[in-house]
Tab-separated table of C-alpha atoms in Angstrom:
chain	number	residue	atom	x	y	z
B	27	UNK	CA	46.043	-41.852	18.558
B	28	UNK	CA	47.453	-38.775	18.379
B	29	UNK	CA	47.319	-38.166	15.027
B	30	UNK	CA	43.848	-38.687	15.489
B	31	UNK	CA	43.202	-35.938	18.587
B	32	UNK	CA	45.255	-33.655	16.469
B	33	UNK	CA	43.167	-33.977	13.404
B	34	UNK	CA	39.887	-33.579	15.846
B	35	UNK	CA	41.380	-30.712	17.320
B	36	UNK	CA	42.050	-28.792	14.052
B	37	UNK	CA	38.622	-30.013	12.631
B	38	UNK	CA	36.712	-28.278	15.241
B	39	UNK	CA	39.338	-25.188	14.805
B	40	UNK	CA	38.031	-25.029	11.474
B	41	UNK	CA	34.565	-25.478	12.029
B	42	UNK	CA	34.902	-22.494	14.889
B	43	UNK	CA	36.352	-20.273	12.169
B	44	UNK	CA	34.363	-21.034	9.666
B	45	UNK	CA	30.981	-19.753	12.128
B	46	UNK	CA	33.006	-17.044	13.507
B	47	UNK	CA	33.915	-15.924	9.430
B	48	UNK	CA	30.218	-16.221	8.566
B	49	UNK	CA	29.481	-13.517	11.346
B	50	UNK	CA	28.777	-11.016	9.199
B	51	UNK	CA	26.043	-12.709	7.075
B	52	UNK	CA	24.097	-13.873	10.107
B	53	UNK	CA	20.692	-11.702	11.624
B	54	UNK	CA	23.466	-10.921	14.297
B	55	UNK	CA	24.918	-8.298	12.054
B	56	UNK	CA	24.260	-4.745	13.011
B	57	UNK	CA	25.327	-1.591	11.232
B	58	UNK	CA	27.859	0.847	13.540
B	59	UNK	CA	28.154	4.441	12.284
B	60	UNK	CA	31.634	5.842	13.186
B	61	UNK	CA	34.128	8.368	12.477
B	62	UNK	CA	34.604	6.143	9.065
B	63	UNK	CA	30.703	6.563	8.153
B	64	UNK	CA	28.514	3.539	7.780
B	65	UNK	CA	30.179	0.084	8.565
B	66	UNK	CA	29.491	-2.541	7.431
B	67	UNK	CA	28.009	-0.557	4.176
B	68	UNK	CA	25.712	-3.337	3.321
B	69	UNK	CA	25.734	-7.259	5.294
B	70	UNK	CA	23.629	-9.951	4.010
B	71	UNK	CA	21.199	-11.741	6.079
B	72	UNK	CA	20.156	-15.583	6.021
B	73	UNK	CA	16.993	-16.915	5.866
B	74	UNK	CA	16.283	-20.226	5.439
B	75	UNK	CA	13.993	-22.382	3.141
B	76	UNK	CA	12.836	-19.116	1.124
B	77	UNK	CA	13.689	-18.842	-2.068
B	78	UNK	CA	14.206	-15.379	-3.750
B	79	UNK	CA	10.691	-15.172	-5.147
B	80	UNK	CA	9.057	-15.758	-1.617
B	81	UNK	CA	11.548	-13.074	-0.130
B	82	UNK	CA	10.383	-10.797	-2.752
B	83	UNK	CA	6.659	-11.336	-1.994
B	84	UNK	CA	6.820	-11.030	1.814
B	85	UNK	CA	9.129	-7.987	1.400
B	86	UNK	CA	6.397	-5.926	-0.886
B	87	UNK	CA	3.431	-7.286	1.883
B	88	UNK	CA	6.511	-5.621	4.986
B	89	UNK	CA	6.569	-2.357	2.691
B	90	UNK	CA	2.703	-2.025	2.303
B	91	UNK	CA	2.170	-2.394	5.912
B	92	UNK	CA	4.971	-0.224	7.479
B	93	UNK	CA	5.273	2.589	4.321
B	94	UNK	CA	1.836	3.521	3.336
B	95	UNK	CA	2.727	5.777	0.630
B	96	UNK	CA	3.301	3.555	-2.193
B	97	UNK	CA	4.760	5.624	-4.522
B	98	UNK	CA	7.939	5.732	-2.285
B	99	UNK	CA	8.346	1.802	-3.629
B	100	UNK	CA	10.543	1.304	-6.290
B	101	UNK	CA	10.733	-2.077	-7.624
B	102	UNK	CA	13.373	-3.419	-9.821
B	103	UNK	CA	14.272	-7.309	-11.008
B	104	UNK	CA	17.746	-7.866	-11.772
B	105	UNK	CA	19.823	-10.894	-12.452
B	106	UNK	CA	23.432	-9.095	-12.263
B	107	UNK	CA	24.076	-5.403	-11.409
B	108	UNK	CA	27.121	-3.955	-12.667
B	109	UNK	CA	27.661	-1.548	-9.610
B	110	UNK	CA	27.491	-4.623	-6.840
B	111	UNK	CA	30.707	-4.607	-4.624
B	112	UNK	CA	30.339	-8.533	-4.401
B	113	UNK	CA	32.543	-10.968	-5.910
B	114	UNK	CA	32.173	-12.249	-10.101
B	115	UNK	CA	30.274	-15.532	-8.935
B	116	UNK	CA	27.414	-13.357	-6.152
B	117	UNK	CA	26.997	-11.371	-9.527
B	118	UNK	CA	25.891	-14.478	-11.265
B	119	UNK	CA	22.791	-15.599	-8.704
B	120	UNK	CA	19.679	-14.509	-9.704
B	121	UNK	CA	17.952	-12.161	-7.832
B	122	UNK	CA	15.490	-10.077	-7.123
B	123	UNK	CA	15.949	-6.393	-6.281
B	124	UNK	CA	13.709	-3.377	-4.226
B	125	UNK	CA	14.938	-0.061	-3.228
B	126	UNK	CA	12.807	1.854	-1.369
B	127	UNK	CA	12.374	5.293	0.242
B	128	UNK	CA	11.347	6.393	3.860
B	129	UNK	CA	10.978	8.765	6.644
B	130	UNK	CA	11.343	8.281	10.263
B	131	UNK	CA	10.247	11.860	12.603
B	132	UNK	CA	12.744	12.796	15.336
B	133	UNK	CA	15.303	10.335	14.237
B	134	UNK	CA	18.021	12.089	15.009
B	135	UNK	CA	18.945	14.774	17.690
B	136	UNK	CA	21.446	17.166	18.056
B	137	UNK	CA	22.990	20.626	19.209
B	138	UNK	CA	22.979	22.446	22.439
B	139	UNK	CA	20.843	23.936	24.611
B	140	UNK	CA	18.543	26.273	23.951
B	141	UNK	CA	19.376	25.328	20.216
B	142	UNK	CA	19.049	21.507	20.470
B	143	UNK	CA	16.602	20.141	17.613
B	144	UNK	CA	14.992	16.467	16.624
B	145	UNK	CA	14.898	16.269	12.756
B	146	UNK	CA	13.275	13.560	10.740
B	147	UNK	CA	15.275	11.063	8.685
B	148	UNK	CA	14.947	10.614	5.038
B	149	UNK	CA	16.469	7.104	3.670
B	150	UNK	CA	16.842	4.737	0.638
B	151	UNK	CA	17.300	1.711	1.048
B	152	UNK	CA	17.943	-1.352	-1.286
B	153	UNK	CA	17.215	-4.831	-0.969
B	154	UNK	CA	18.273	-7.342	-3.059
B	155	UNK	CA	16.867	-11.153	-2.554
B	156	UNK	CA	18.559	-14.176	-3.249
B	157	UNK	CA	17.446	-17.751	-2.713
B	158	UNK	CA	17.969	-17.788	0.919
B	159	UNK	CA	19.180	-14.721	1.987
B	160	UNK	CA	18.649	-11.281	1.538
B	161	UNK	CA	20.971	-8.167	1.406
B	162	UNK	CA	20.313	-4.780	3.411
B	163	UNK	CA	22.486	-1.496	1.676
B	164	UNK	CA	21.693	2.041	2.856
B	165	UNK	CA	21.998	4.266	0.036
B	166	UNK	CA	20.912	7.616	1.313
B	167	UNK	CA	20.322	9.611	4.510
B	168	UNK	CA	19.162	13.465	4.687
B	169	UNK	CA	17.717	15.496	6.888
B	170	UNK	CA	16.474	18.966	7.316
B	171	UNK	CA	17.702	21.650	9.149
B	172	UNK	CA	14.436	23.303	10.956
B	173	UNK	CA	16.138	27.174	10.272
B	174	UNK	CA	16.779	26.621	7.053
B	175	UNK	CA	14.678	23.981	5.885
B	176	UNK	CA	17.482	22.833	3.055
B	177	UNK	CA	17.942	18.991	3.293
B	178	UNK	CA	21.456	17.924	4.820
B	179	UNK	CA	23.533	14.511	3.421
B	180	UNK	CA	24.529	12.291	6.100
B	181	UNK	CA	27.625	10.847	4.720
B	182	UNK	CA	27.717	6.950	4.726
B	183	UNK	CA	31.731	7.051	3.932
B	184	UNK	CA	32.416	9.533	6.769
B	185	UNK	CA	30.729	11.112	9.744
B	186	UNK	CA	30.606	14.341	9.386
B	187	UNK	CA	29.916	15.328	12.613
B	188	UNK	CA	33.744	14.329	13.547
B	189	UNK	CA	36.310	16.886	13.947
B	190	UNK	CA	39.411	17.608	12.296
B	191	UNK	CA	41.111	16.105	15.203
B	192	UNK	CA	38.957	12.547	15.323
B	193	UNK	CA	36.257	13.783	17.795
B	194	UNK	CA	32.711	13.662	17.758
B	195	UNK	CA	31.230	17.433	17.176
B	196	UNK	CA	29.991	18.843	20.791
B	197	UNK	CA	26.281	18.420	20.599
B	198	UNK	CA	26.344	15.595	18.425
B	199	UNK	CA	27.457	12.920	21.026
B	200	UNK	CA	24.454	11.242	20.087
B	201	UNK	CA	23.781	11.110	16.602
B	202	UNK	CA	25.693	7.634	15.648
B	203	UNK	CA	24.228	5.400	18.182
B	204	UNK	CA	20.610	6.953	16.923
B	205	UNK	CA	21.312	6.506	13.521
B	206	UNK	CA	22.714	2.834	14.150
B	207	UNK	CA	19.091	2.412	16.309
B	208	UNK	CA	17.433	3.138	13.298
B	209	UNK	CA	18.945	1.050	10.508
B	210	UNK	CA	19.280	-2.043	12.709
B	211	UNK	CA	15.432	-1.800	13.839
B	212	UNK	CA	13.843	-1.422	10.103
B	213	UNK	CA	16.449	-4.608	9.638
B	214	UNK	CA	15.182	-6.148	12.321
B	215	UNK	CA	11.520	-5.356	11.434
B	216	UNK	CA	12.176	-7.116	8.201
B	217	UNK	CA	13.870	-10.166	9.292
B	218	UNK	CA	11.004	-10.868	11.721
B	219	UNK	CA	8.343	-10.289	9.006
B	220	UNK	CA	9.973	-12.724	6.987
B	221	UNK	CA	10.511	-15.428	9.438
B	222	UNK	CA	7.272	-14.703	10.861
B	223	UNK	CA	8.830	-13.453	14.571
B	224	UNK	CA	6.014	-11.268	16.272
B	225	UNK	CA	6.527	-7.479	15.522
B	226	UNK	CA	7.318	-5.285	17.742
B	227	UNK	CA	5.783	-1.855	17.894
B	228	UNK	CA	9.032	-0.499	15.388
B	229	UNK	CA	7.388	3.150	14.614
């Protein structure tokens, strides 16, 4: 009897785990941007009974209706890609690959009074579709600088907006959590496109 409560005990231990390990691959995930840039980098997203082809096709019908400048769609179909971070075996499922480019107006603000701006956000951002899930990876993020009008990298490996001495910039208190609010909502907008969620009103 005890061998058998044990067993039960460590079987539902396992199965706890297991959800708790899978975190990061469920529409829970959200992107934090830190004093380490961009984590995660990329997280993949489940969703069910759609295979790779279907994902593909909803996500180009999402991209005509929120980006109406087509020519900011590039589409690419891949089986493997060389430069994934994933394991030998995720290089091996088909898929299906978009990366695409956008721009969000007073994304991000910054400075200090009388010299606090709002600048618009320029992004890529690549999707790649496989038979149930799909992943999201940021690949870019610039903005311009009003003064100057040059375009500015936001690094996804480190914030640059961090001091020497591991504190955020004075002036730029706010820039992560906006930058975060923006990745996670075109996520989100996705995700509910796919699974057919109502849309909110995302920009």
């Amino acid at each position: 009897m005890k061998n058998i409560i044990l067993f039960t005990i460590i079987l539902v231990s396992t199965f706890s785990y297991a959800q708790n390990n899978n975190s990061t691959h469920s529409e829970n995930t959200k992107f934090v941007y830190g004093e380490n840039g961009l984590e995660p980098r990329n997280f993949t997203v489940i969703v069910e009974g759609m295979d790779r082809h279907e994902l593909l096709s909803k996500a180009k019908e999402w991209l005509n209706e929120k980006y109406k400048d087509a020519d900011n769609v590039i589409i690419k179909n891949d089986k493997t890609d060389k430069t994934d971070d994933s394991d030998e075996m995720e290089k091996a499922k088909p898929s299906e690959k978009i990366s695409f480019n956008g721009f969000t107006d007073n994304a991000i603000c910054f400075g200090e009074e009388p010299d606090y701006n709002c600048e618009g956000l320029e992004y890529t951002i690549e999707l790649r579709f496989r038979d149930g899930e799909y992943r999201f990876k940021p690949k870019k993020l610039k903005y311009k600088i009003a003064s100057s009008n040059k375009k500015q990298t936001i690094g996804l490996k480190k914030h640059k907006f961090y001091s020497k001495e591991g504190k955020i910039k004075k002036g730029y208190e706010k820039v992560s959590s906006q930058i975060e609010a923006l990745l996670n909502k075109i996520n989100r907008s996705l995700l509910n496109y796919l699974t057919g969620k109502v849309q909110d009103d995302e920009w």
